[in-house]
Coordinates of C-alpha atoms in Angstrom, one line a residue:
Chain F
M1 CA 33.0 100.8 11.9
N2 CA 30.2 100.6 14.3
E3 CA 31.2 103.8 15.8
I4 CA 30.8 105.6 12.5
I5 CA 27.4 104.0 11.9
D6 CA 26.3 104.9 15.4
G7 CA 27.6 108.4 14.8
F8 CA 25.4 108.8 11.7
V9 CA 22.4 107.4 13.5
Q10 CA 22.9 109.8 16.4
A11 CA 23.7 112.7 14.1
F12 CA 20.3 112.3 12.3
Q13 CA 18.6 112.1 15.7
L14 CA 20.3 115.3 16.7
I15 CA 19.2 117.1 13.5
I16 CA 15.7 115.7 13.4
S17 CA 15.1 116.5 17.1
L18 CA 16.3 120.0 16.5
D19 CA 18.9 119.7 19.2
P20 CA 19.3 123.2 20.8
E21 CA 23.0 123.2 20.7
V22 CA 23.2 122.2 17.0
I23 CA 20.6 124.8 16.1
E24 CA 22.4 127.5 18.0
I25 CA 25.8 126.7 16.4
T26 CA 24.3 126.5 12.9
A27 CA 22.5 129.9 13.4
R28 CA 25.7 131.5 14.7
S29 CA 27.7 130.2 11.8
L30 CA 25.2 131.5 9.2
L31 CA 24.9 134.8 10.9
I32 CA 28.7 135.4 11.2
S33 CA 29.4 134.3 7.6
L34 CA 26.5 136.2 6.1
A35 CA 27.6 139.3 8.0
A36 CA 31.2 138.8 6.8
T37 CA 29.9 138.3 3.2
A38 CA 27.9 141.5 3.4
V39 CA 30.8 143.5 4.8
A40 CA 33.2 142.0 2.2
S41 CA 30.7 142.8 -0.6
L42 CA 30.4 146.4 0.5
V43 CA 34.2 146.7 0.4
A44 CA 35.1 144.4 -2.5
I45 CA 32.5 145.3 -5.2
P46 CA 33.3 149.1 -5.1
L47 CA 37.0 148.2 -4.9
G48 CA 36.6 145.9 -8.0
G49 CA 34.7 148.7 -9.8
L50 CA 37.3 151.2 -8.9
I51 CA 40.1 149.0 -10.2
H52 CA 38.2 148.2 -13.4
F53 CA 37.1 151.7 -14.3
R54 CA 40.2 153.6 -13.4
E55 CA 43.5 153.5 -15.2
F56 CA 46.6 153.7 -13.0
G57 CA 50.1 152.5 -12.8
G58 CA 50.5 149.0 -11.3
K59 CA 47.0 148.0 -12.1
R60 CA 48.1 144.7 -13.6
G61 CA 50.3 144.1 -10.5
L62 CA 47.4 144.8 -8.1
I63 CA 45.1 142.4 -10.0
T64 CA 47.8 139.7 -9.7
I65 CA 48.1 140.3 -6.0
I66 CA 44.3 140.1 -5.6
Q67 CA 44.3 136.8 -7.6
T68 CA 47.1 135.4 -5.5
L69 CA 45.1 136.2 -2.3
Y70 CA 42.3 134.0 -3.6
A71 CA 44.4 131.2 -2.0
L72 CA 45.1 133.2 1.2
P73 CA 45.3 130.5 3.9
T74 CA 42.5 130.9 6.4
V75 CA 45.0 130.7 9.3
V76 CA 47.1 133.4 7.8
A77 CA 44.0 135.7 7.5
G78 CA 43.2 134.7 11.0
L79 CA 46.7 135.5 12.3
F80 CA 46.7 138.9 10.5
V81 CA 43.4 140.0 12.0
F82 CA 44.4 138.4 15.4
L83 CA 47.5 140.7 15.4
L84 CA 45.3 143.7 14.5
L85 CA 42.8 143.0 17.2
S86 CA 45.0 141.7 20.0
R87 CA 45.3 144.0 23.0
A88 CA 48.8 145.2 21.9
G89 CA 47.7 145.5 18.2
P90 CA 46.6 148.8 16.5
L91 CA 42.9 148.0 16.9
G92 CA 43.3 146.3 20.3
F93 CA 41.3 149.2 22.0
L94 CA 38.2 148.0 20.3
G95 CA 38.2 144.8 22.3
L96 CA 37.0 142.7 19.4
L97 CA 39.3 139.7 19.9
F98 CA 37.3 136.5 20.7
T99 CA 34.0 138.1 19.7
P100 CA 31.7 137.3 16.8
T101 CA 32.3 140.8 15.4
G102 CA 36.0 140.0 15.3
M103 CA 35.2 136.7 13.4
V104 CA 33.1 138.7 10.9
I105 CA 36.1 141.0 10.3
G106 CA 38.4 137.9 9.9
Q107 CA 36.2 136.2 7.4
A108 CA 35.6 139.4 5.5
V109 CA 39.3 139.9 5.2
L110 CA 39.6 136.4 4.0
I111 CA 37.0 136.7 1.2
I112 CA 37.5 140.3 0.1
P113 CA 40.2 139.2 -2.5
V114 CA 37.8 136.6 -4.0
L115 CA 34.9 139.0 -4.2
A116 CA 37.0 141.8 -5.6
G117 CA 38.5 139.4 -8.1
M118 CA 35.2 138.0 -9.2
T119 CA 33.8 141.6 -9.5
L120 CA 36.8 142.4 -11.8
V121 CA 36.1 139.3 -13.9
A122 CA 32.4 140.1 -14.0
L123 CA 33.0 143.7 -15.2
S124 CA 35.5 142.7 -17.8
G125 CA 32.9 140.2 -19.0
V126 CA 30.7 143.2 -20.0
K127 CA 31.8 143.8 -23.6
K128 CA 33.2 147.1 -24.8
T129 CA 30.3 147.3 -27.2
I130 CA 27.9 147.4 -24.2
S131 CA 29.8 150.2 -22.5
D132 CA 29.9 152.1 -25.9
E133 CA 26.2 151.8 -26.2
I134 CA 25.7 153.1 -22.7
V135 CA 27.9 156.1 -23.2
A136 CA 26.4 156.8 -26.6
L137 CA 22.9 156.8 -25.0
G138 CA 24.0 159.8 -23.0
A139 CA 25.0 158.3 -19.7
T140 CA 27.1 160.4 -17.3
Q141 CA 30.2 158.6 -15.9
T142 CA 28.4 157.6 -12.7
Q143 CA 25.3 156.4 -14.7
A144 CA 27.6 154.4 -17.0
I145 CA 29.4 152.7 -14.1
L146 CA 26.2 151.8 -12.3
T147 CA 24.6 150.5 -15.5
I148 CA 27.6 148.3 -16.3
I149 CA 27.7 146.9 -12.7
K150 CA 24.0 146.2 -13.1
E151 CA 24.7 144.4 -16.4
A152 CA 27.3 142.3 -14.6
R153 CA 25.1 141.6 -11.6
F154 CA 24.7 137.9 -12.1
A155 CA 28.4 137.3 -12.3
I156 CA 29.0 139.5 -9.3
I157 CA 26.3 137.6 -7.4
G158 CA 28.1 134.4 -8.3
G159 CA 31.2 135.8 -6.7
I160 CA 29.3 136.7 -3.6
I161 CA 28.0 133.2 -3.3
L162 CA 31.5 131.8 -3.7
G163 CA 32.8 134.1 -1.0
F164 CA 30.1 133.0 1.4
G165 CA 30.9 129.4 0.8
R166 CA 34.6 130.1 1.6
A167 CA 33.6 132.0 4.7
I168 CA 31.3 129.5 6.2
S169 CA 33.6 126.6 5.6
E170 CA 36.8 128.0 6.9
V171 CA 38.1 127.0 10.3
G172 CA 41.4 128.8 10.7
A173 CA 40.3 132.4 11.1
A174 CA 37.2 131.4 13.2
M175 CA 39.4 129.5 15.6
I176 CA 42.2 132.0 16.0
I177 CA 40.0 135.1 16.2
G178 CA 36.9 133.6 17.8
G179 CA 38.6 131.2 20.2
N180 CA 35.8 128.7 19.9
I181 CA 34.0 129.9 23.1
R182 CA 31.0 127.7 23.7
G183 CA 27.7 129.6 23.3
Y184 CA 29.5 132.8 22.1
T185 CA 32.0 132.2 19.2
R186 CA 31.6 128.5 18.5
V187 CA 30.6 127.9 14.9
L188 CA 30.1 124.7 12.8
T189 CA 33.7 124.3 11.8
T190 CA 35.4 125.0 15.1
A191 CA 32.8 122.8 16.9
I192 CA 33.6 119.9 14.5
A193 CA 37.3 120.3 15.2
L194 CA 36.8 120.4 19.0
E195 CA 34.1 117.7 19.3
T196 CA 36.1 115.3 17.1
S197 CA 39.2 115.7 19.3
M198 CA 37.0 115.1 22.4
G199 CA 35.5 112.0 20.8
N200 CA 31.9 113.3 20.3
I201 CA 31.8 111.8 16.9
A202 CA 28.0 111.9 16.6
L203 CA 27.8 115.7 17.2
S204 CA 30.7 116.2 14.8
I205 CA 29.0 114.2 12.1
A206 CA 25.7 116.0 12.6
L207 CA 27.5 119.4 12.3
G208 CA 29.4 118.1 9.2
I209 CA 26.2 117.1 7.5
I210 CA 24.7 120.5 8.2
L211 CA 27.8 122.2 6.8
L212 CA 27.6 120.0 3.7
G213 CA 23.9 120.9 3.4
I214 CA 24.7 124.6 3.5
A215 CA 27.4 124.0 0.9
M216 CA 24.9 122.2 -1.3
V217 CA 22.4 125.1 -1.0
V218 CA 25.2 127.5 -2.0
T219 CA 26.1 125.4 -5.0
V220 CA 22.5 125.2 -6.2
A221 CA 22.1 128.9 -5.7
L222 CA 25.3 129.5 -7.7
F223 CA 24.0 127.2 -10.5
L224 CA 20.7 129.0 -10.6
V225 CA 22.3 132.4 -10.8
Q226 CA 24.6 131.3 -13.6
E227 CA 21.7 129.8 -15.5
R228 CA 20.1 133.2 -15.8
Chain K
M1 CA 25.6 170.4 -37.9
I2 CA 29.0 168.6 -38.0
R3 CA 32.3 169.9 -39.2
F4 CA 35.5 167.9 -39.6
D5 CA 38.7 170.0 -40.2
H6 CA 41.8 168.1 -41.3
V7 CA 41.1 165.2 -39.0
S8 CA 43.6 162.3 -38.8
R9 CA 43.4 159.4 -36.5
S10 CA 45.8 156.6 -35.8
Y11 CA 45.6 153.5 -33.6
G12 CA 49.3 153.0 -32.6
E13 CA 51.2 152.7 -35.9
K14 CA 48.1 152.2 -38.0
E15 CA 46.5 155.3 -39.5
V16 CA 42.8 154.9 -40.0
L17 CA 41.9 158.5 -41.0
C18 CA 44.1 160.8 -43.0
D19 CA 43.3 164.5 -43.2
I20 CA 39.6 164.3 -43.4
S21 CA 37.5 167.5 -43.9
F22 CA 33.8 167.7 -44.5
E23 CA 30.6 169.3 -43.3
V24 CA 27.2 167.8 -42.6
R25 CA 24.3 170.1 -43.1
E26 CA 21.3 170.4 -40.9
G27 CA 18.4 168.1 -42.0
E28 CA 20.3 166.1 -44.6
I29 CA 21.0 162.4 -44.9
F30 CA 24.8 162.3 -45.2
T31 CA 26.2 159.0 -46.3
L32 CA 29.7 157.6 -45.8
V33 CA 30.3 155.0 -48.5
G34 CA 33.2 152.7 -48.8
P35 CA 34.4 149.2 -48.3
S36 CA 34.7 147.7 -44.8
G37 CA 37.7 148.8 -42.8
T38 CA 38.3 152.2 -44.4
G39 CA 37.5 154.4 -41.4
K40 CA 33.7 155.0 -41.7
T41 CA 33.1 153.6 -38.2
T42 CA 35.9 155.7 -36.8
I43 CA 34.3 158.9 -38.3
L44 CA 31.0 158.0 -36.6
R45 CA 32.6 157.2 -33.3
I46 CA 34.5 160.6 -33.4
I47 CA 31.2 162.4 -34.0
A48 CA 29.7 160.5 -31.0
M49 CA 32.8 161.5 -29.0
L50 CA 33.5 157.9 -28.2
E51 CA 36.9 158.6 -29.7
D52 CA 39.0 161.7 -30.0
P53 CA 40.2 163.0 -33.3
G54 CA 44.0 162.5 -33.2
A55 CA 44.8 165.6 -35.2
G56 CA 42.4 168.3 -36.5
T57 CA 39.2 169.6 -35.0
V58 CA 35.7 168.3 -35.0
A59 CA 32.7 170.5 -34.1
V60 CA 29.2 169.0 -33.5
M61 CA 26.2 171.3 -33.4
G62 CA 28.5 174.3 -33.3
T63 CA 30.6 173.0 -30.3
D64 CA 34.2 171.9 -30.5
T65 CA 34.4 168.3 -29.2
R66 CA 37.5 169.0 -27.1
I67 CA 35.4 169.8 -24.1
S68 CA 34.9 168.4 -20.6
E69 CA 33.2 165.0 -20.2
T70 CA 30.2 166.8 -18.5
R71 CA 29.7 169.0 -21.6
R72 CA 30.2 166.0 -23.9
V73 CA 27.4 164.2 -22.1
A74 CA 25.1 167.2 -22.7
L75 CA 26.1 167.2 -26.4
R76 CA 25.7 163.5 -26.7
R77 CA 22.2 163.7 -25.3
Q78 CA 21.1 165.5 -28.5
M79 CA 22.2 162.6 -30.7
G80 CA 21.6 158.9 -31.0
M81 CA 23.9 156.3 -32.4
V82 CA 23.2 152.8 -33.7
F83 CA 26.2 150.6 -33.9
Q84 CA 26.9 148.1 -36.7
K85 CA 26.4 145.2 -34.4
P86 CA 24.1 146.6 -31.7
A87 CA 24.5 145.2 -28.2
A88 CA 21.5 144.8 -26.0
L89 CA 21.7 144.8 -22.3
R90 CA 20.2 142.0 -20.3
G91 CA 16.5 142.3 -19.6
S92 CA 13.5 143.3 -21.6
V93 CA 13.1 145.3 -24.8
A94 CA 11.3 148.0 -22.8
E95 CA 14.2 148.3 -20.3
N96 CA 16.7 148.7 -23.2
V97 CA 14.7 151.3 -25.1
A98 CA 14.1 153.2 -21.8
L99 CA 17.8 153.5 -21.1
G100 CA 18.5 156.8 -22.7
L101 CA 15.3 158.3 -21.2
K102 CA 16.4 157.1 -17.7
F103 CA 19.8 158.6 -18.1
R104 CA 18.0 161.9 -19.0
K105 CA 15.8 161.5 -16.0
F106 CA 12.4 161.4 -17.8
P107 CA 9.5 160.8 -15.5
P108 CA 8.4 157.1 -15.5
D109 CA 5.0 157.9 -17.2
D110 CA 6.7 159.7 -20.1
I111 CA 9.2 156.8 -20.4
S112 CA 6.6 154.1 -20.8
R113 CA 4.6 156.2 -23.3
R114 CA 7.7 157.1 -25.3
V115 CA 8.9 153.5 -25.3
S116 CA 5.6 152.3 -26.8
E117 CA 5.8 155.2 -29.4
V118 CA 9.2 154.4 -30.7
L119 CA 8.6 150.6 -30.7
D120 CA 5.6 151.3 -32.8
L121 CA 7.7 153.5 -35.1
V122 CA 10.2 150.7 -35.8
G123 CA 7.4 148.1 -36.2
L124 CA 7.9 146.3 -32.9
S125 CA 4.7 147.1 -31.1
G126 CA 4.0 144.8 -28.2
Y127 CA 7.6 143.7 -27.9
E128 CA 8.1 145.6 -24.6
G129 CA 8.2 142.5 -22.4
R130 CA 10.4 140.3 -24.7
K131 CA 13.8 139.4 -23.4
T132 CA 16.5 140.8 -25.6
S133 CA 18.2 137.4 -25.6
T134 CA 15.3 136.0 -27.7
L135 CA 15.5 138.6 -30.5
S136 CA 16.6 138.0 -34.1
G137 CA 19.3 140.1 -35.7
G138 CA 16.8 142.3 -37.5
E139 CA 14.7 142.8 -34.4
L140 CA 17.8 143.7 -32.4
Q141 CA 18.7 146.2 -35.0
R142 CA 15.3 147.8 -34.8
V143 CA 15.4 147.8 -30.9
A144 CA 18.7 149.6 -31.2
I145 CA 17.2 152.2 -33.5
A146 CA 14.2 152.6 -31.2
R147 CA 16.6 153.0 -28.2
A148 CA 18.6 155.7 -30.1
L149 CA 15.4 157.5 -31.1
A150 CA 13.5 157.4 -27.8
P151 CA 15.0 160.6 -26.4
G152 CA 14.2 162.5 -29.6
P153 CA 17.7 163.2 -31.0
R154 CA 18.4 166.0 -33.5
L155 CA 21.2 163.9 -35.0
L156 CA 21.2 160.2 -35.7
L157 CA 24.3 158.2 -36.4
L158 CA 23.8 154.9 -38.1
D159 CA 26.8 152.5 -38.7
E160 CA 25.9 150.0 -41.4
P161 CA 22.3 149.9 -40.2
T162 CA 21.4 147.0 -42.6
A163 CA 24.6 145.1 -43.0
N164 CA 23.3 142.0 -41.3
L165 CA 19.7 142.1 -42.5
D166 CA 17.7 140.3 -45.1
P167 CA 16.3 142.3 -48.0
V168 CA 12.8 142.7 -46.5
A169 CA 14.1 144.0 -43.2
T170 CA 16.6 146.2 -45.1
E171 CA 13.7 147.8 -47.0
K172 CA 11.8 148.5 -43.7
I173 CA 14.8 150.1 -42.1
E174 CA 15.5 152.2 -45.2
N175 CA 11.9 153.5 -45.3
L176 CA 12.1 154.3 -41.6
I177 CA 15.3 156.3 -42.2
L178 CA 13.7 158.3 -45.0
S179 CA 10.6 159.0 -43.0
L180 CA 12.5 160.0 -39.9
N181 CA 14.4 162.5 -42.0
E182 CA 11.4 163.8 -43.9
E183 CA 8.9 163.9 -41.1
S184 CA 10.9 164.7 -38.1
G185 CA 13.7 166.6 -39.8
I186 CA 16.4 164.5 -38.0
T187 CA 19.8 164.9 -39.5
I188 CA 21.2 161.5 -40.3
V189 CA 24.8 160.4 -40.8
L190 CA 24.9 156.9 -42.1
S191 CA 27.7 154.6 -43.2
T192 CA 27.2 151.8 -45.7
H193 CA 29.2 149.6 -48.1
D194 CA 26.2 149.3 -50.3
M195 CA 26.3 151.8 -53.1
A196 CA 22.7 151.2 -54.1
Q197 CA 21.6 152.0 -50.6
A198 CA 23.6 155.2 -50.6
Q199 CA 21.9 156.2 -53.8
R200 CA 18.4 155.4 -52.4
L201 CA 18.9 157.3 -49.1
A202 CA 21.6 160.0 -49.4
S203 CA 21.2 163.7 -49.8
R204 CA 25.0 163.7 -50.2
I205 CA 27.6 161.0 -50.3
A206 CA 31.2 161.0 -49.1
V207 CA 33.2 158.2 -50.7
V208 CA 35.7 156.9 -48.1
L209 CA 38.5 155.0 -49.6
D210 CA 41.9 154.2 -48.0
R211 CA 41.5 156.5 -45.0
K212 CA 40.5 159.5 -47.0
I213 CA 37.3 161.1 -48.4
C214 CA 37.9 160.6 -52.2
Q215 CA 34.9 162.4 -53.3
L216 CA 32.0 164.3 -51.8
G217 CA 28.8 165.2 -53.7
N218 CA 25.2 164.4 -54.4
P219 CA 24.4 161.0 -55.7
F220 CA 24.3 162.1 -59.3
Q221 CA 27.8 163.5 -59.1
I222 CA 29.1 160.4 -57.4
F223 CA 27.4 157.9 -59.8
Y224 CA 27.9 159.8 -63.0
Q225 CA 30.9 162.0 -62.5
P226 CA 33.3 160.0 -60.4
G227 CA 36.4 161.9 -59.6
S228 CA 38.7 158.9 -59.8
R229 CA 39.2 155.4 -61.0
E230 CA 38.6 154.0 -57.5
V231 CA 35.4 155.9 -57.0
A232 CA 34.2 154.8 -60.5
R233 CA 34.9 151.2 -59.7
M234 CA 33.0 151.4 -56.5
V235 CA 29.9 152.9 -58.0
G236 CA 29.8 150.2 -60.6
I237 CA 31.2 151.9 -63.6
D238 CA 32.7 149.0 -65.6
N239 CA 34.0 151.1 -68.5
I240 CA 37.1 152.9 -67.3
L241 CA 39.3 153.9 -70.3
A242 CA 42.6 155.7 -70.6
G243 CA 43.0 158.1 -73.5
E244 CA 44.5 161.3 -74.7
I245 CA 42.6 164.3 -76.1
V246 CA 43.5 164.9 -79.7
A247 CA 41.2 167.8 -80.6
N248 CA 38.7 170.0 -78.9
E249 CA 35.9 171.7 -80.9
G250 CA 34.1 174.1 -78.7
G251 CA 33.7 171.8 -75.7
L252 CA 33.4 168.6 -77.7
A253 CA 36.6 166.7 -77.3
F254 CA 37.9 164.0 -79.6
I255 CA 39.7 161.5 -77.5
D256 CA 42.0 158.8 -78.7
V257 CA 41.5 155.6 -76.7
S258 CA 43.9 152.9 -78.0
G259 CA 43.3 153.9 -81.6
V260 CA 39.5 154.4 -81.3
I261 CA 38.3 158.0 -81.4
L262 CA 35.6 158.8 -78.8
H263 CA 33.6 162.0 -78.4
A264 CA 32.9 163.6 -75.0
P265 CA 32.0 167.0 -73.7
C266 CA 35.1 168.4 -72.0
S267 CA 37.0 171.6 -71.9
L268 CA 40.5 170.2 -71.6
D269 CA 43.1 171.0 -74.2
P270 CA 44.5 168.6 -76.8
G271 CA 47.4 166.6 -75.5
T272 CA 45.9 166.1 -72.0
R273 CA 45.9 162.5 -70.8
V274 CA 42.5 161.6 -69.5
T275 CA 40.5 158.8 -67.9
L276 CA 37.0 158.2 -69.3
F277 CA 34.1 156.7 -67.4
V278 CA 31.0 155.3 -69.1
R279 CA 28.2 153.6 -67.1
P280 CA 27.4 150.2 -68.6
E281 CA 23.6 151.1 -68.6
D282 CA 24.4 154.0 -70.9
L283 CA 25.6 151.7 -73.7
F284 CA 23.2 150.6 -76.4
I285 CA 23.7 147.5 -78.5
G286 CA 22.3 147.4 -82.0
T287 CA 22.4 144.7 -84.7
G288 CA 21.3 146.8 -87.7
A289 CA 23.4 149.0 -90.0
I290 CA 25.2 151.9 -88.3
T291 CA 23.3 155.1 -88.9
A292 CA 24.2 158.7 -88.4
H293 CA 22.7 160.6 -85.5
S294 CA 22.1 164.3 -85.0
S295 CA 23.2 164.4 -81.3
P296 CA 26.9 163.9 -80.7
R297 CA 27.2 160.2 -80.3
N298 CA 29.8 157.5 -80.3
V299 CA 29.0 154.6 -82.5
L300 CA 31.5 151.7 -82.8
P301 CA 31.4 148.4 -84.6
A302 CA 32.1 145.6 -82.2
T303 CA 32.1 141.9 -81.5
I304 CA 30.3 140.2 -78.6
L305 CA 32.7 138.4 -76.3
R306 CA 30.6 137.3 -73.4
L307 CA 27.0 137.4 -72.1
I308 CA 26.4 137.1 -68.4
P309 CA 22.9 136.9 -67.0
Q310 CA 22.4 139.2 -63.9
G311 CA 19.0 139.1 -62.4
P312 CA 16.6 140.8 -64.9
N313 CA 19.6 142.1 -66.9
T314 CA 22.3 140.8 -69.0
R315 CA 25.9 142.0 -68.9
I316 CA 27.5 142.1 -72.2
T317 CA 31.2 142.4 -72.8
V318 CA 32.2 143.5 -76.4
D319 CA 35.4 144.2 -78.2
A320 CA 35.1 147.5 -80.0
G321 CA 38.8 148.1 -80.5
V322 CA 38.6 148.7 -76.7
R323 CA 36.8 146.4 -74.4
L324 CA 33.5 147.7 -73.2
T325 CA 30.7 146.4 -70.9
A326 CA 27.1 147.1 -71.4
V327 CA 24.0 146.1 -69.3
I328 CA 20.7 145.7 -71.1
T329 CA 17.5 144.0 -70.1
R330 CA 17.4 140.3 -70.6
Q331 CA 14.3 140.7 -72.8
S332 CA 16.0 143.0 -75.3
C333 CA 19.0 140.7 -75.3
E334 CA 16.7 137.9 -76.4
E335 CA 14.9 140.1 -78.9
L336 CA 18.2 141.0 -80.5
G337 CA 19.2 137.4 -80.5
L338 CA 22.7 138.2 -79.2
S339 CA 25.3 135.5 -78.9
P340 CA 29.1 135.5 -78.4
G341 CA 31.0 136.2 -81.6
M342 CA 28.2 138.1 -83.2
P343 CA 29.1 141.5 -84.8
V344 CA 27.1 144.4 -83.4
S345 CA 27.2 148.1 -83.0
V346 CA 27.8 149.8 -79.7
S347 CA 26.6 153.3 -79.2
F348 CA 26.5 155.8 -76.4
K349 CA 25.9 159.5 -76.2
A350 CA 28.9 161.8 -75.9
N351 CA 27.1 163.1 -72.7
A352 CA 27.4 159.6 -71.2
V353 CA 31.2 159.9 -71.1
H354 CA 32.7 161.5 -68.0
V355 CA 36.2 162.7 -68.5
V356 CA 38.7 163.3 -65.8
P357 CA 42.3 164.4 -66.4
V358 CA 44.8 161.7 -65.4
E359 CA 46.6 163.7 -62.7
K360 CA 43.4 164.0 -60.7
A361 CA 42.3 160.5 -61.6
G362 CA 45.4 159.2 -59.8

């Protein structure tokens, strides 16, 4: 019990004193997950738009697959990208395994289904009457699609925030692809896993508190967006 | 302006339009009248090219609507549509009204000037910054009209523009529709279930009943010379009688209606089975002795069955051998001292009787 209390005391000291290692790990986590969210958004939002606005065979099936992948285990996403990036893999020549860029790719793969799915939900939330109005007002197809995406923007932003939350809190892909290299690919989650196993409870708790803090900011942001 | 040629439209098994043909002329207010769910909205949506005519052809402004989407956009940009339940996009009134102008790539200065102009026109000056989520139904309707008008359409499609509005807002919208048509020469196609509104606004009326256009004509024709029982009922003609022509003296027919002989101008031959329509306002109720008149006139002794107050009027049902309904002002009802059971005389001019042969009357 004392160990836990001591851990918390030391954790607060580490945070308040702006411990360089804590700051560095936090910054890297944010950077990698923000980058992953940006990459995933660039892929998933147009993908969601494409699926929503085009009629094709197997559309329903594709949507079901995307929804199933919401629950894609982080280690499976990590394994998949690991195989792609490993030296013998198809993208091995890029030398991205055990790099932050590789982790960005891994987290992006992980959250693309959630983001695409949320985009689909957001776009189907725009009523048919709205799209009729837009078409009747003389929009070209491109103008109509852009206007409908703009109309759904708050719901799409909600999806982006959810995706970011999933990216920053996952440990499987970060560990497998990043390798938890100190000062290079170590992020909040992998650091907590390692430090705990090494008995550095205080550092783990400090990093955990920070991670929870980020989660809280994300939740508040999501709430604010949905209030609009 | 618009031409429908034998247009039919089905949704799956359900047919909503059946062999519709009509033409809308440049500069008129063309009104589609009929109860809800009879295909009026579908007609408007086909004109706006939001739906394809299933069978038949539709031409708008001289162009067949079976064209590429690019050309459809060009054609749509000459028209404006206001839906029965207008939907506003998120954001401000100004952003909504500017939408059509933005699609047409108007310069920003023109857009803000034009937005103020049309908001002024619909009586919403100063509403530019209001969020659309805070608007009332009537305000939203007017924003939708402003939005459709902003790009300066040649053709305006209005689907039940006042269905959800109170009488004051309705009057405002009606006046706006009339002035748009008169001052800007915009051709207007409008649907309504309100016969009185059609009469107030329309240059011509198409009565849409059961997937078809039952009758097309000017308001006088529709209201006084209905082509069928259904149209007559819709336009508020309570007196619909079945009879048979027994004689015809140079255009004045003698018609036997369950034992009562009525006179009406009509060129049909004796023996023809007919339906007679008489508007309740055209019936006169008298209490004095029945006197002869010079003009051909139907005068019948009758007994009052029921008196029903209706706003400033009273609706009177009488038994004159046939059951007839008259509408007179409440004041004259009181002056005559009418009450149920009272013997009276009912008279109406032969001209007030509209005769349709039974085959056509369906």
